[in-house]
Short mmCIF file of C-alpha atoms in Angstrom, two decimals:
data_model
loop_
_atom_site.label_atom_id
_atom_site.label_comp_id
_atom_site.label_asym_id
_atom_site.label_seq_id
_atom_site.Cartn_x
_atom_site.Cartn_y
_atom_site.Cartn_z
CA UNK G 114 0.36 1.98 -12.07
CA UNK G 115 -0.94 2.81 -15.58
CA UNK G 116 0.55 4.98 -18.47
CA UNK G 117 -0.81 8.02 -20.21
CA UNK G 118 0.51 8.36 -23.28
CA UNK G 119 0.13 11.89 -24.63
CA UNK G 120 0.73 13.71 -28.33
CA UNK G 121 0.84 17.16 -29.19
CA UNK G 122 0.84 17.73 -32.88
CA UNK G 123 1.59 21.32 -34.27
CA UNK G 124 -0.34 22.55 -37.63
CA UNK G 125 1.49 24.67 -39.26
CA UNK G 126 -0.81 27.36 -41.93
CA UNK G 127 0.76 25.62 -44.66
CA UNK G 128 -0.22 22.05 -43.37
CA UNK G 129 3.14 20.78 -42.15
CA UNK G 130 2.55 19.50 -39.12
CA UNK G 131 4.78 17.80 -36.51
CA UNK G 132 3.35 15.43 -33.19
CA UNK G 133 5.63 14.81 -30.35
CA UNK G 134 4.72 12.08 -28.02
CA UNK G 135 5.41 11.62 -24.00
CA UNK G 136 4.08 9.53 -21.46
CA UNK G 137 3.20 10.31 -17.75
CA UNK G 138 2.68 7.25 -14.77
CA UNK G 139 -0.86 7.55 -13.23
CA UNK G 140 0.08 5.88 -9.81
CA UNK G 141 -3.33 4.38 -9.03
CA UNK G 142 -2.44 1.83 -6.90
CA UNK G 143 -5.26 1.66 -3.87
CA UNK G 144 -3.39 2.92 -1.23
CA UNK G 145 -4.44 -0.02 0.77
CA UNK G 146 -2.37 -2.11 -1.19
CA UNK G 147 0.26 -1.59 0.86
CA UNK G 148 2.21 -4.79 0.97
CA UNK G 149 3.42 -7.99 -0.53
CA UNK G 150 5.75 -9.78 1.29
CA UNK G 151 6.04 -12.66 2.76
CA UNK G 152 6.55 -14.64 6.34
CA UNK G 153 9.82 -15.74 7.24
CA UNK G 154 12.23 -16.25 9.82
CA UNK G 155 9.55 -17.99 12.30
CA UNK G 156 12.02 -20.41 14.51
CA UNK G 157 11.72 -24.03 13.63
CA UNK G 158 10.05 -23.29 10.10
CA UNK G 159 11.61 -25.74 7.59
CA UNK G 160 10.13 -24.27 4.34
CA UNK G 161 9.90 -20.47 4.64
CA UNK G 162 11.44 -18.39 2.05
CA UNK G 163 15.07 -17.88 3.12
CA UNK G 164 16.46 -14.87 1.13
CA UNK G 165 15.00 -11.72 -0.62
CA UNK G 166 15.80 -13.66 -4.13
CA UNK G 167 13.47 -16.41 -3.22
CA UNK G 168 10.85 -13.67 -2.68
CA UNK G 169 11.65 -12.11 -6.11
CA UNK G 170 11.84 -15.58 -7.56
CA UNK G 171 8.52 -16.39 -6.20
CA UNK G 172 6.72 -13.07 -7.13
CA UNK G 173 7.95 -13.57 -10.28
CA UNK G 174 5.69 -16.73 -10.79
CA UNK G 175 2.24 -14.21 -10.56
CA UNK G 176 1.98 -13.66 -14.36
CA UNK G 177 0.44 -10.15 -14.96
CA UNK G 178 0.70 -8.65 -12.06
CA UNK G 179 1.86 -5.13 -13.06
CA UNK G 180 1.41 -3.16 -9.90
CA UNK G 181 4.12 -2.38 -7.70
CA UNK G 182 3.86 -4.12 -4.21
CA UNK G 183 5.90 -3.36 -1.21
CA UNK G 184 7.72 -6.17 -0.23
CA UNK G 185 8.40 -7.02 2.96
CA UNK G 186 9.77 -9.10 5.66
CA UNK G 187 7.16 -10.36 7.96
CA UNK G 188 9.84 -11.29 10.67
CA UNK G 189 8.64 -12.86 13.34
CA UNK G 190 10.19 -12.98 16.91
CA UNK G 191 9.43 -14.87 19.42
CA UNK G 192 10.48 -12.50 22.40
CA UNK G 193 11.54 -9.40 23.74
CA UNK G 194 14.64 -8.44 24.04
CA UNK G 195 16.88 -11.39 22.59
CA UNK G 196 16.17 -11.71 19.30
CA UNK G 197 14.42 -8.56 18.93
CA UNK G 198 16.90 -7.10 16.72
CA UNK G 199 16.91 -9.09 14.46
CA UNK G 200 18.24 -9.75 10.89
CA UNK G 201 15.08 -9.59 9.35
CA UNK G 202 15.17 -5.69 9.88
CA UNK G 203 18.13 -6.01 8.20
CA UNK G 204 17.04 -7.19 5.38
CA UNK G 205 14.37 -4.94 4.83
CA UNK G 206 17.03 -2.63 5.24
CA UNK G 207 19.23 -4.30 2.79
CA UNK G 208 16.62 -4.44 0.32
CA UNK G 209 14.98 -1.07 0.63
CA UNK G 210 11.63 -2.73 1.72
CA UNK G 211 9.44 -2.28 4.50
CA UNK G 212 9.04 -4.25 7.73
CA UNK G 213 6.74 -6.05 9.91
CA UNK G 214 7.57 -7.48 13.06
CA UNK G 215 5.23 -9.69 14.57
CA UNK G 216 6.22 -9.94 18.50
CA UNK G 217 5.49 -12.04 20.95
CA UNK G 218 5.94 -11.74 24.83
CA UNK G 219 5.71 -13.69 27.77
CA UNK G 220 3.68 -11.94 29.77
CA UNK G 221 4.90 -9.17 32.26
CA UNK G 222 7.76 -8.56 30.15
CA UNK G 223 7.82 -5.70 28.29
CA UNK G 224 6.96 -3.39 31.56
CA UNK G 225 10.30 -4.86 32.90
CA UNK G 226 13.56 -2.03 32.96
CA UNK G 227 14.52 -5.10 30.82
CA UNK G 228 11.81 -5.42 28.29
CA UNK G 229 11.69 -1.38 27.93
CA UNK G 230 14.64 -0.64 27.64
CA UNK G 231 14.91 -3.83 24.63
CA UNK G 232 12.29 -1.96 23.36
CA UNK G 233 13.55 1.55 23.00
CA UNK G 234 16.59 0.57 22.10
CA UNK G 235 15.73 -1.47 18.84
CA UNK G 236 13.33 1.46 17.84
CA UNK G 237 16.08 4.32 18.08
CA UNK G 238 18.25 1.41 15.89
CA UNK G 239 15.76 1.77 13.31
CA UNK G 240 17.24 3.61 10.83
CA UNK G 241 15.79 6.59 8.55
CA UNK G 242 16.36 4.54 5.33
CA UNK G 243 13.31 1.90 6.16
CA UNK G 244 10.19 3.17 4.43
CA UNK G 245 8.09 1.65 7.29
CA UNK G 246 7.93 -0.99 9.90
CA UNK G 247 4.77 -2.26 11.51
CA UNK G 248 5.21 -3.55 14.86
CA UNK G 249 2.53 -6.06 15.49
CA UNK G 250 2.35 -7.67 18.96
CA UNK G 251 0.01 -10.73 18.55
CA UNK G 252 -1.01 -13.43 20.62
CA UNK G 253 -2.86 -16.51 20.36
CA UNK G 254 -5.11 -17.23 23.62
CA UNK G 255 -6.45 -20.40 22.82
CA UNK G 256 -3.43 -21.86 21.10
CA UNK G 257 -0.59 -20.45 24.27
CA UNK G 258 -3.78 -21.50 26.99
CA UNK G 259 -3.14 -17.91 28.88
CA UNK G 260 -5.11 -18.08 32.06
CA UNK G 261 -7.13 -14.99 32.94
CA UNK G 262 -4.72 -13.45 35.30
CA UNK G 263 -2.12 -13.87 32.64
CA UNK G 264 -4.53 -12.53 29.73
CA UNK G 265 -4.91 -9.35 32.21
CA UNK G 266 -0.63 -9.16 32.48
CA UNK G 267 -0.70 -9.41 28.68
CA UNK G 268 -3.20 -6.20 28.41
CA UNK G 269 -1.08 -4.16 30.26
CA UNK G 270 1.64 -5.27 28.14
CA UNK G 271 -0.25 -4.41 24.71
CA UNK G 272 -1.21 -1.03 26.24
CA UNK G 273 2.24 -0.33 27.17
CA UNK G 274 3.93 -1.65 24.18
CA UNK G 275 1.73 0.42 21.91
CA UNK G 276 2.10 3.89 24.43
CA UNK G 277 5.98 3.35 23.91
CA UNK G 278 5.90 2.74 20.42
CA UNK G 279 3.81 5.77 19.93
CA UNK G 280 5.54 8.28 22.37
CA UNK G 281 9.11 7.33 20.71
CA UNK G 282 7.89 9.73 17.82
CA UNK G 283 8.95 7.98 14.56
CA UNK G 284 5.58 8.14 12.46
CA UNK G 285 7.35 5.20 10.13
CA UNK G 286 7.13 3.05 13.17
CA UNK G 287 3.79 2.22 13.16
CA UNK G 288 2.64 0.15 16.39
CA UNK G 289 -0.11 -2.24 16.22
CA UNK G 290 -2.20 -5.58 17.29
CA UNK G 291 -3.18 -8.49 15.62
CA UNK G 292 -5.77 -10.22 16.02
CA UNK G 293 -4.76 -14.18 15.74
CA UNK G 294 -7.61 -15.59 17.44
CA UNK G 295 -11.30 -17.15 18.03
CA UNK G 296 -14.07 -14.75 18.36
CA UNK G 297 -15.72 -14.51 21.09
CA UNK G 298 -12.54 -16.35 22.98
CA UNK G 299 -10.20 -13.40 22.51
CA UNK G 300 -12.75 -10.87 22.70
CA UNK G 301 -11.00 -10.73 26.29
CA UNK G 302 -7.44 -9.75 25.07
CA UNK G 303 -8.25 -6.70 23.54
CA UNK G 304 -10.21 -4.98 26.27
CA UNK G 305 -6.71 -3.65 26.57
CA UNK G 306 -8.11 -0.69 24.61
CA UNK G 307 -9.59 1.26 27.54
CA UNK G 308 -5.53 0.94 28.76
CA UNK G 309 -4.62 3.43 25.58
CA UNK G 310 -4.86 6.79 25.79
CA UNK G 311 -7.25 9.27 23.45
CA UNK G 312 -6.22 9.19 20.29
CA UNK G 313 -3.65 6.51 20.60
CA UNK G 314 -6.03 4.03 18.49
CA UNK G 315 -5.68 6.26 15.54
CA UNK G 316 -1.90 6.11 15.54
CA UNK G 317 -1.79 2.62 15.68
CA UNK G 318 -3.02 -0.18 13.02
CA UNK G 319 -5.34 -2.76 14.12
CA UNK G 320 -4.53 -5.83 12.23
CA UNK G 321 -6.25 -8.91 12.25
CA UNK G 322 -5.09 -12.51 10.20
CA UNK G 323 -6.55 -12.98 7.25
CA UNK G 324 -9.51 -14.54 8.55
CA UNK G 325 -10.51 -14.30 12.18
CA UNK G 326 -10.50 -18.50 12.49
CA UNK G 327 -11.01 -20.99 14.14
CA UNK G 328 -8.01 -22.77 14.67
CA UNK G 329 -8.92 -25.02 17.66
CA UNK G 330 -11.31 -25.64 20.05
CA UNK G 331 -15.21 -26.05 19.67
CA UNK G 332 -15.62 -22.74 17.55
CA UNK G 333 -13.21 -24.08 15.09
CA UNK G 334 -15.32 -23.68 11.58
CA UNK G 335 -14.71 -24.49 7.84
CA UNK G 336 -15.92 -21.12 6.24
CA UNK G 337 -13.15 -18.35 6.11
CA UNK G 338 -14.38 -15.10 6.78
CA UNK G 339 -17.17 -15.77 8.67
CA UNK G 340 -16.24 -13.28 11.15
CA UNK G 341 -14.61 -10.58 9.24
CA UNK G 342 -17.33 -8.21 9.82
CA UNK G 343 -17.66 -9.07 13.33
CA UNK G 344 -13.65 -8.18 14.11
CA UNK G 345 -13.63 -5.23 11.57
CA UNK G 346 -16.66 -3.81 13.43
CA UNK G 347 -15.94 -4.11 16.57
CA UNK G 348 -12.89 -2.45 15.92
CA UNK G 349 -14.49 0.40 14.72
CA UNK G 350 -16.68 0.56 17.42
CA UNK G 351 -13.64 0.77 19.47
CA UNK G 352 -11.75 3.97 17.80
CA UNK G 353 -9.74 2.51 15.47
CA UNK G 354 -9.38 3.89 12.18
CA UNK G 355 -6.79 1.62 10.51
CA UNK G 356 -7.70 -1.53 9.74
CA UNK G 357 -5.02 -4.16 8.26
CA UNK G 358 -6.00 -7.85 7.50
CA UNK G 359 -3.22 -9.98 6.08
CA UNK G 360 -0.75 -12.73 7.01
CA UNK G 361 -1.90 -16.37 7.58
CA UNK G 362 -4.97 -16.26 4.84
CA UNK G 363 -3.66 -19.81 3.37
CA UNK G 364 -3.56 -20.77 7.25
CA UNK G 365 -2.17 -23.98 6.90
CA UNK G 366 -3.33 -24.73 10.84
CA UNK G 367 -6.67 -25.62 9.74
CA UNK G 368 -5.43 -27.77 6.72
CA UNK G 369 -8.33 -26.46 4.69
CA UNK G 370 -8.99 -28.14 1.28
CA UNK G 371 -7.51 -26.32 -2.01
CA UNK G 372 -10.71 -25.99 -3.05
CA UNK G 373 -11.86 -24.06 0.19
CA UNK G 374 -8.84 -22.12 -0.24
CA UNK G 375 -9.44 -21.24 -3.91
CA UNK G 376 -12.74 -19.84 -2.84
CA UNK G 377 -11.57 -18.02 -0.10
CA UNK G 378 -8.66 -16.37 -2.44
CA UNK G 379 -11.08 -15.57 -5.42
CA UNK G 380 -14.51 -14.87 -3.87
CA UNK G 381 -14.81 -14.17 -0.49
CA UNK G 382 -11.97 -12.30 0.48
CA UNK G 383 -12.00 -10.21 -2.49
CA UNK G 384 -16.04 -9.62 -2.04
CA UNK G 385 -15.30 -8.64 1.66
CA UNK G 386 -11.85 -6.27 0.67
CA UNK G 387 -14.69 -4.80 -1.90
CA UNK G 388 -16.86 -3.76 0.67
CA UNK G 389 -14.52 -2.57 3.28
CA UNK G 390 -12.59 0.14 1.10
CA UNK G 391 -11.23 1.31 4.55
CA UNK G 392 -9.30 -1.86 5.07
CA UNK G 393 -5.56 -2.16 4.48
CA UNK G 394 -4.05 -5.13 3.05
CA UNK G 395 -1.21 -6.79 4.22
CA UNK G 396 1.19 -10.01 3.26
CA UNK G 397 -1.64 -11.36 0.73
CA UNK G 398 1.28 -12.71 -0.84
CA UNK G 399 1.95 -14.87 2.09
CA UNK G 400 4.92 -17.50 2.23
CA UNK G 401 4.02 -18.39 5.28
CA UNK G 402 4.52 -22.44 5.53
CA UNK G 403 4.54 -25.05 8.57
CA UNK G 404 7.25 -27.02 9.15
CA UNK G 405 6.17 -29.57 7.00
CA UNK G 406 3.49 -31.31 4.79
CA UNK G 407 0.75 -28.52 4.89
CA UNK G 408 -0.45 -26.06 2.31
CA UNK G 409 0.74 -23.25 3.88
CA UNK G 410 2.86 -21.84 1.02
CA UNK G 411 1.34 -20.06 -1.85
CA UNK G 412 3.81 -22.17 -4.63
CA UNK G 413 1.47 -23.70 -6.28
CA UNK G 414 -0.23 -21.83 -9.89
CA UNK G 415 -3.49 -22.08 -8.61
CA UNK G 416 -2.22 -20.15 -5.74
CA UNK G 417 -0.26 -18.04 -7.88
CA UNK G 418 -3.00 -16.72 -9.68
CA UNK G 419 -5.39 -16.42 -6.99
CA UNK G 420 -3.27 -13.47 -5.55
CA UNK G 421 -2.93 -11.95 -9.26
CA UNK G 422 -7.09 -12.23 -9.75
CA UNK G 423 -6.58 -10.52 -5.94
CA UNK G 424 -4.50 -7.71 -6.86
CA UNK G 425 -6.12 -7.03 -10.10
CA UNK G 426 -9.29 -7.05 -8.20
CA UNK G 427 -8.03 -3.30 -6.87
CA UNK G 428 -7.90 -3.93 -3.45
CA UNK B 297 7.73 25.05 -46.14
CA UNK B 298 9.50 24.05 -43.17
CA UNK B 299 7.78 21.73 -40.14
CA UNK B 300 6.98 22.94 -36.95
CA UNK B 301 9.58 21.59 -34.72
CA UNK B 302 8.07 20.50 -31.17
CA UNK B 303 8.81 19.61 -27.78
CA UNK B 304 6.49 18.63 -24.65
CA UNK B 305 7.15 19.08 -21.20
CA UNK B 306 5.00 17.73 -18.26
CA UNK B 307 4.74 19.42 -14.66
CA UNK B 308 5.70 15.65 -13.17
CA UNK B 309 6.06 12.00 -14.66
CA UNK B 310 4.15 10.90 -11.64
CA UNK B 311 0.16 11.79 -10.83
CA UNK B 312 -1.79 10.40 -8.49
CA UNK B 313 -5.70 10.06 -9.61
CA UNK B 314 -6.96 13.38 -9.65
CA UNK B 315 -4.47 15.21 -9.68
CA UNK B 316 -3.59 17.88 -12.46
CA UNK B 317 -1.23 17.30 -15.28
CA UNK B 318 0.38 20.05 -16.85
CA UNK B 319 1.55 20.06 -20.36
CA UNK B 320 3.52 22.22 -21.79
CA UNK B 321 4.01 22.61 -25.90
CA UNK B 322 6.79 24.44 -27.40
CA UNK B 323 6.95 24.70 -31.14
CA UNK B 324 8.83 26.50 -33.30
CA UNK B 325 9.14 27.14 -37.56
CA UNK B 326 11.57 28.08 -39.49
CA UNK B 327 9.21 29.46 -41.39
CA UNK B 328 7.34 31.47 -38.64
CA UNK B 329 7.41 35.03 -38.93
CA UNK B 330 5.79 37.90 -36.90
CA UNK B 331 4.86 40.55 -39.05
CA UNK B 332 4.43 43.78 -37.72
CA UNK B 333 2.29 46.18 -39.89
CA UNK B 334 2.21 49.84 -38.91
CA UNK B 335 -0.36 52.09 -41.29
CA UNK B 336 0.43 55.87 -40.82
CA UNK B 337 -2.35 58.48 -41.63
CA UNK B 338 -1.20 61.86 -42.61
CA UNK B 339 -3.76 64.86 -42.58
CA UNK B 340 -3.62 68.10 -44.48
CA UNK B 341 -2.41 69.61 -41.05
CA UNK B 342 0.13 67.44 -40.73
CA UNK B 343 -0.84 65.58 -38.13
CA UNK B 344 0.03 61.91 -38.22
CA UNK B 345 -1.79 59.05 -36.75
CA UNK B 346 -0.22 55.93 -36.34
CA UNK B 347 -1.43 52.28 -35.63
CA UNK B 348 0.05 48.95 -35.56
CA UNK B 349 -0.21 45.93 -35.25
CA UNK B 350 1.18 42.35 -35.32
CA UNK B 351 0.38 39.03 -37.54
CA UNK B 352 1.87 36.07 -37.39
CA UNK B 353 3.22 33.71 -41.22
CA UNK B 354 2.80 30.53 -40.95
CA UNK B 355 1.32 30.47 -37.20
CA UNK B 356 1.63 26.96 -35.56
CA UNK B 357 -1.91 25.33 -33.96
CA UNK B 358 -1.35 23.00 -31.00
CA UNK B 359 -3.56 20.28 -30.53
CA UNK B 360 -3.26 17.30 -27.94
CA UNK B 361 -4.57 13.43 -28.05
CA UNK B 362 -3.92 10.98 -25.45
CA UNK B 363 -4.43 6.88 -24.81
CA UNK B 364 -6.34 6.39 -22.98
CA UNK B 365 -8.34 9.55 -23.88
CA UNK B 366 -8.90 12.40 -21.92
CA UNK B 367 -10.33 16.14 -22.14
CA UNK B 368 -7.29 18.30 -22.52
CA UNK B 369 -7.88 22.08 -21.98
CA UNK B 370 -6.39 24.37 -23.47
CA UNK B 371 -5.09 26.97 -20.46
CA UNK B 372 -2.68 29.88 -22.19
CA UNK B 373 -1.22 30.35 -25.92
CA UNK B 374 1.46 32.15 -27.19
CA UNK B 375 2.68 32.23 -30.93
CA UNK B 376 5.84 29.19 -29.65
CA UNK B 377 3.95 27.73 -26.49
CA UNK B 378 1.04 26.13 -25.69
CA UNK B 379 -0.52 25.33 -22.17
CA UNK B 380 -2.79 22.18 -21.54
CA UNK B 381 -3.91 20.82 -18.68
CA UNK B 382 -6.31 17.41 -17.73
CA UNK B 383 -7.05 15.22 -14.40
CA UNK B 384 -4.76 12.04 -13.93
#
């Protein structure tokens, strides 16, 4: 947001003149800064931010920052149904903020009379009052060690997941993937794309983590980003037309050096946001912390100002 | 020798980039006066022919600045109101 301030001044003939001053909000925000928010409520999570106030307490901290974020709940559940409805809508609720629920299925379930009808019946509880909520089924092949008859379960899953989403008719209920993994190694899971239907991919968000990485396994690599272009393009190539990156960019899996990090924040992820106007941004104020011991939370002021520098950046 | 008294008005307080902000100047003056003249001619028939018209004392001029600057243009003008316009 920026201000215009504006005068009018009045001349009279006999030189008496009066000015009158106003101002007007020029809301020029990037529209692909959509959110700030931060990870919570991932089971067994020790450090995670625990209330909306800690959120507040912690944007706070980013000196400067003067545009207005979204904030957000980036709830995660492990399941569907059971926890599915959880509190962390409600608190997006409670606070007037927008939602993102990152799911997680066991395979097979969601096309179960069970798993539907868990489904449907959390999106008609959504209620009017939440701006939006992204729901973002992800999955992590090499880390959950799917086999490929299970990967093919899980595609049917995604494809159904997103139809239902879609077909329920809210258009703040935004349905989407994420994209956790390894290039090439989950490649795989998202040939669930010739499941959707025409047009579906534009309806939906593709969403991948912050950076396409590495986490384990022989492909696992020390430079962030490396295969931004390669996921962003590929999901192009495949329909989509809403790209969202986001989440675990501090991924404190890889334990990556502060000074990688730094990098990462200042340089390379705002060089690559630069050149992919088209790409949404998500969570790159990310609270997301292990259990313990890791630099997963952005606390500290290097941190801080590395997502200021971000968001002044324009993306 | 009164001042021009003056109010603003804008279309919206909110513009997305691009868009068109509308500004709106009212002004008044005490001393403001419209002054209408009417010269009657008279022949030696008789006949008359009339014409008027209308001046305005102590007509008020409207300008507008802004920070950060922008090209304000001038749209419609009456002796109490003035119409500007620019791109947010």
């Amino acid at each position: 947001m920026s201000t215009l301030t504006v005068t009018a001044k009045v001349t009279d003939k006999q030189g008496n003149s009066t000015s009158k001053t106003g101002t007007v909000t020029i809301d020029d925000v990037p529209a692909r800064l959509l959110v700030v928010g931060a990870s919570s409520y991932k089971p067994g999570s020790a450090n995670r931010l625990s209330s909306a106030q800690d959120l507040d307490t912690q944007l706070a901290m980013i000196a400067g920052v003067q545009k207005p974020v979204m904030k957000f709940w980036h709830a995660y559940n492990s399941s569907l149904p059971g926890s599915f409805s959880s509190s962390a809508v409600g608190q997006c609720i409670a606070n007037g903020w927008g939602g993102m629920l990152n799911i997680r299925d066991t395979p097979g379930r969601i096309r179960t009379p069970a798993g539907s009808a868990a489904l449907f019946s959390f999106l008609s509880s959504v209620p009017a009052s939440l701006p939006v909520l992204y729901l973002i089924w992800a999955h992590e092949p090499e880390n959950d060690g799917m086999t490929t008859s299970e990967q093919a379960v899980w595609r049917a899953d995604m494809a159904e997941f997103i139809k239902t989403v879609i077909d329920f008719g809210n258009p703040k209920i935004i349905p989407g993937s994420c994209f956790m993994g390894d290039p090439p190694l989950s490649w795989d899971l998202f040939n669930y794309v010739p499941l959707l239907r025409a047009g579906d991919q534009e309806k939906m968000i593709f969403f991948f983590d912050a950076y396409p990485k590495c986490r384990t396994g022989p492909n696992r690599t020390d430079d962030p980003g490396f295969k931004y272009d390669d996921v962003a393009n590929w999901a192009r190539a495949h329909g989509f037309t809403r790209l969202g990156v986001g989440e675990s960019t501090l991924n404190n899996d890889v334990n990556l050096p502060q000074s990688h990090v730094d990098q990462w924040w200042n340089i390379k992820l705002p060089a690559w946001l630069n050149a992919n106007p088209d790409v949404e941004v998500f969570a790159v104020y990310d609270a997301t912390g292990p259990a313990a011991g890791t630099n997963g939370m952005i606390d500290q002021p290097g941190e801080l100002q590395a997502v200021a520098n971000l968001m002044r950046f324009g993306v | 020798m009164a001042a021009p008294v003056v109010s603003i008005a804008f279309n919206k307080t909110t513009f997305a980039p691009g868009e068109q902000i509308v500004l709106t100047v009212t002004h008044t003056d005490a001393d403001r006066v419209a002054l209408v003249v009417e010269t009657k001619v008279t022949d030696s028939n008789g006949n008359v022919g009339t014409v008027s018209g209308t001046v305005q004392i102590d007509q008020g001029t409207a300008t507008v600045t802004s920070v950060p600057a922008k090209s304000w243009v001038l749209q419609s003008q009456t002796a109490g109101q003035a119409v500007f316009t620019t791109t947010a």
